[in-house]
Amino acid sequence: MLLWAGAGAVAPLAETPGPAAAAAADCSTAGVEDVRAAARLAADCGKSVEVLGERSETTQVFVDAAGVGRLESAVVPQRVHRADGSWAAIDLALKPVAGGFAPVASTADMTFSGGGTGPLVTWREGDSTFKLTWPGVLPAPRIDGDTAIYDGVLPDVNLHVTAGRSGFRHVLEVLTPEAAASPAVRQIRYGLGGTMRPTRTADGGLDLADAAGTVLVQASPAVMWDSSISTDAIQPAALPTSQKATATTFESDVTSGEEGDGGSPDTTSLISNAQRPGELASSAQVGVAVSGDDLVLTPDTQMLSAPSSAFPLFIDPAFNRGRSQWAYATSNGENNDTTRARVGLNPETGARYRSYFSFNTSAMSDTTVLTAEIQMKLDHSYSCDPTWVHLYRTPTWSTTTGRISWTSYPLGSAATWLDSWAGNANQAGGCGSTQQNSDAVFEGSTLLTDLQTQVESTSSYWVGLCACNPDNQYESDQQRWKKFYTDQTYLVATFDVKPNPPVGLAFTTTTDCYKQCNSPAVVRSQTPTLRAQVQDRFGGVLETAFEIRTAPDLAAAVLVSSSTMPRSFVTTVGSATGVATSRVPTTLSGRGTYYWHATTKDEAGLWSGWGDWYSFTIDVDPPTFGGVASTQYPEKAWGATVGTPGTFSIKNWGTAGTSGTTGAGDEYVWSVDGGSTTTTASSPINYTPATDMVHTMRVQAKDVAGNVSAASDYQFWVSPLPNAYSLWAFDETDPARTAEDTGSGFNAKNPGALGGAAGFVAGKLNNAVHLTGAAGDEVKTSGPVLDTTKSFTVMAWVRPTDLNGQPVQTILGQDGATASRFQLQFRQDANGGAGGWCFSVAGDNTGGSRVLACAGQTVGKPTNNDWVHVAGRYDQVTGKMRVYVMGDPNSCAGEVSEATAPASWSATGPFVIGRALSASAGLAYWRGDIDDARAYQRVLSDTEICQQASQ
């Protein structure tokens, strides 16, 4: 909900998986730097969290658990930002430091003298310095809280230096008339030093600027006051009647409530001291001049000499940093201290007072203000019963001295009235009881509306407080005289930012759409579910409303109103997004295009406004097509041989459905013989049959909405491969040195020449060839028998005689240049070292990328002098390779092991029985007997292999 000025708008986002679970929140944390982190922490912990990055000397910003911001803005500094980045509450108590004393925490970096001839005050502002010096030796000060008191700087004259929130006040306390007659009091000189340059202002104040001319420190016009009514003062003989409280009856104010009776001034405010004049103290202006490097103060001679002056007298100016955020105006232009904000008729001087305040509201720029209060603490009222004060909004004003012109910013009928408040706080005792300080609160719809208007265009809110009502009455009414604490004056407001407008998301493929799910979408459901991304920068429960119209225009006819579409409530945390959904409650027509948008409301009732328009078209008509055709495999006729690639074209694909939405980009879903389905977006379908005989291809069309056509079955017949094979039966007898090829189907016979000590012996079926394992013992054809890039099957009966004599012994293989493409073999390392029968296929002519399929672990386990039938099969269509071991050919009981074969390549060397080429295993000669060796240029089925083993 909450958003600061400067935060960017949220662009439409792609839907992404949710974030990983975050670490548990540390709910002991009171504040975090980033506003988004504060919002998340507030939501997780159910409490308000301060945004430390928004903290200043006068303002704080908080985020509550619901994501609503709260601004607390004061008119005087409440805290200090230290050099190490930490914050501290204002603490003006003086502590010893190098060179003297300094406040614990003030916004002014200043040091007061510890005594001696050094500067009375040293002020540092960045690289610039200001030094105020007393023209004499200073005694060690007495420290009284925030004040350093240098006793006897002149005869019967004490010097007070008091730390303030943003500066200091230095006051001479003149104790006796004799001291007041001293020339050193009649013209007081302070030395000015440091790098800041002083300039006297038109109103009698002082500006101190750096080398660039930037004013860093200001001094207000100097004023002096006496101690009339103070019990410690030398009092005049009698209190003038004008200073006594009187009782007056008042007519009704313009707002509800009645005015009270008169009372007495607060005795605590009657006592003058070095910080401020008493309520009934006499005051006068003090001349201020800059002479060379001296600050020259010229007190009012009449007050110094008047018999009625009550001692001690106090003579000051005050120095402060920067522009003041509060000010006062007086009808006679008199100066006063800035510790209290005064309104009404001063009972001592007869001057009318107004007070003005400026609150920093930059944190609420571009927000919606939810609540607003200006809170003040009433220190003293002249009246014993509640009397009214009125709050107005004023134009922008500026002051460095705390006082502004009476005529520049009129209140009453000339200003915008905001609210009024009635109260009293009189502790003098003349009211019959002691009245404590009161809390004044200005609020209401007028103030809220006005503040909202102002935060949209400015970063500060300017108000004025007056005893006068909007009809300009009562400002001279003594009963309305009041004083408020400036350090307890605040603007407290809550604010929010409306959620981001919802961003449309794609329809879901599960129920509504298929290929075209984003706007402009094509859906197959007549009650689709609308989906939108919703986001509030700082989380909360978001209520989203949807509506559907005939056109993307608020003037277009409403088809489904937001009142009938189900509302969606989504809870988000922090700046995370949520997904709002709403299913159309009525069945829409399956024709035409629909336009929808959405709006979101947060818990504070702020609506985002309607988001962008999105559109969808409903298509409920399944696509149509004209069936399947293939040149290689015509329908219900014998086609190409097994393993031949086929193309299956779709007839008349793209014929539009009645809704006009099918066409380019549609898909085919097809399968063969009830197997797994395949989806393709282009014609023709490419398919290579792995087996011969009758097959059925089933095809369905699928359009962009996901509608599926009726199935079309296409039957085609795959011709079997010719039974091309070579057979070496080894039925010859000695001394013959050639094994005849008695197979068929190949263009030529492939007899094998016996090499080395190879010879014929009694075998499994008749005779067999016996190989000793010695170099050259082999049977080799003159050239290749198999095209190793195509499917093939090899097999033989074998009886090993020395399994331990050679770790790898090859039964059958066909040579490449340096390695055999395949090897049907025995391997000692198979089956975990127990040995086994393996079909080994190499991925290239060097024997690399070799893949093994091994069996014979339980059935047909390799043993010396036992016959076993071993076969290897490579299926070029499926890319699979298998080894078969028949331990019991009568029942075809055996073991089969399968693997994915490496890429095919053509081995053009001889077919070899009893030896192979292998870089890793040498020539791998066979030791034992081999009978009925066969090589087929096709994939034999499991049954066919079993049949050969059963002969």
CSV table of N, CA and C in Angstrom, one decimal, residues 169 220-221 223 225 276-279 283 285 316 328 330 333-340 342 346 349 353 401-403 481:
chain,number,residue,atom,x,y,z
A,169,ARG,N,21.8,30.3,23.4
A,169,ARG,CA,21.5,31.7,23.8
A,169,ARG,C,22.5,32.1,24.8
A,220,SER,N,19.0,36.0,16.2
A,220,SER,CA,17.8,36.7,16.2
A,220,SER,C,18.0,38.1,16.7
A,221,PRO,N,17.1,39.1,16.5
A,221,PRO,CA,17.3,40.4,17.1
A,221,PRO,C,17.4,40.3,18.6
A,223,VAL,N,17.0,41.1,22.5
A,223,VAL,CA,16.0,41.7,23.4
A,223,VAL,C,16.4,41.6,24.8
A,225,TRP,N,14.9,41.9,29.1
A,225,TRP,CA,13.7,41.9,29.9
A,225,TRP,C,14.1,42.0,31.4
A,276,ARG,N,14.1,32.8,29.5
A,276,ARG,CA,12.9,33.5,28.9
A,276,ARG,C,12.4,34.5,29.9
A,277,PRO,N,11.7,35.6,29.4
A,277,PRO,CA,11.1,36.5,30.3
A,277,PRO,C,9.8,36.0,31.0
A,278,GLY,N,9.5,36.4,32.2
A,278,GLY,CA,8.3,36.1,32.8
A,278,GLY,C,7.1,36.7,32.0
A,279,GLU,N,5.9,36.2,32.4
A,279,GLU,CA,4.8,36.6,31.6
A,279,GLU,C,4.5,38.1,31.7
A,283,SER,N,9.9,44.3,28.6
A,283,SER,CA,10.9,44.0,27.7
A,283,SER,C,11.2,45.2,26.8
A,285,GLN,N,13.9,46.4,23.1
A,285,GLN,CA,14.8,46.0,22.0
A,285,GLN,C,16.2,46.3,22.4
A,316,ASP,N,20.1,39.6,25.8
A,316,ASP,CA,20.5,38.5,25.0
A,316,ASP,C,20.5,38.8,23.5
A,328,TYR,N,6.7,33.6,15.1
A,328,TYR,CA,5.6,34.3,15.7
A,328,TYR,C,5.6,35.7,15.1
A,330,THR,N,4.0,39.7,16.0
A,330,THR,CA,3.4,40.5,17.1
A,330,THR,C,2.9,41.8,16.4
A,333,GLY,N,5.5,44.5,16.8
A,333,GLY,CA,6.9,44.2,16.3
A,333,GLY,C,7.8,43.8,17.4
A,334,GLU,N,7.3,43.6,18.6
A,334,GLU,CA,8.3,43.3,19.7
A,334,GLU,C,8.8,41.8,19.5
A,335,ASN,N,10.0,41.7,20.1
A,335,ASN,CA,10.7,40.3,20.1
A,335,ASN,C,10.3,39.6,21.3
A,336,ASN,N,10.4,38.3,21.2
A,336,ASN,CA,10.2,37.4,22.4
A,336,ASN,C,11.0,36.1,22.2
A,337,ASP,N,11.1,35.4,23.2
A,337,ASP,CA,11.9,34.1,23.1
A,337,ASP,C,11.1,33.1,22.3
A,338,THR,N,11.8,32.1,21.8
A,338,THR,CA,11.1,31.1,20.9
A,338,THR,C,10.9,29.8,21.6
A,339,THR,N,10.8,29.8,22.9
A,339,THR,CA,10.6,28.5,23.6
A,339,THR,C,9.1,28.2,23.7
A,340,ARG,N,8.2,29.2,23.5
A,340,ARG,CA,6.8,29.0,23.6
A,340,ARG,C,6.2,29.7,22.4
A,342,ARG,N,3.0,31.7,21.2
A,342,ARG,CA,2.0,32.5,21.9
A,342,ARG,C,0.9,32.9,20.9
A,346,ASN,N,-1.2,39.7,24.7
A,346,ASN,CA,-0.2,39.7,25.8
A,346,ASN,C,-0.6,40.5,27.0
A,349,THR,N,2.2,43.5,27.7
A,349,THR,CA,2.6,44.5,26.7
A,349,THR,C,1.4,45.0,25.9
A,353,TYR,N,-0.5,38.4,19.6
A,353,TYR,CA,0.5,37.4,19.1
A,353,TYR,C,-0.3,36.4,18.2
A,401,THR,N,15.0,34.3,12.2
A,401,THR,CA,15.0,34.9,13.5
A,401,THR,C,13.9,34.4,14.4
A,402,GLY,N,12.9,33.8,13.8
A,402,GLY,CA,11.8,33.3,14.6
A,402,GLY,C,10.6,34.3,14.6
A,403,ARG,N,10.8,35.5,14.1
A,403,ARG,CA,9.7,36.5,14.0
A,403,ARG,C,9.4,36.9,12.6
A,481,TRP,N,-5.6,34.5,25.7
A,481,TRP,CA,-4.1,34.5,25.7
A,481,TRP,C,-3.6,33.0,26.1
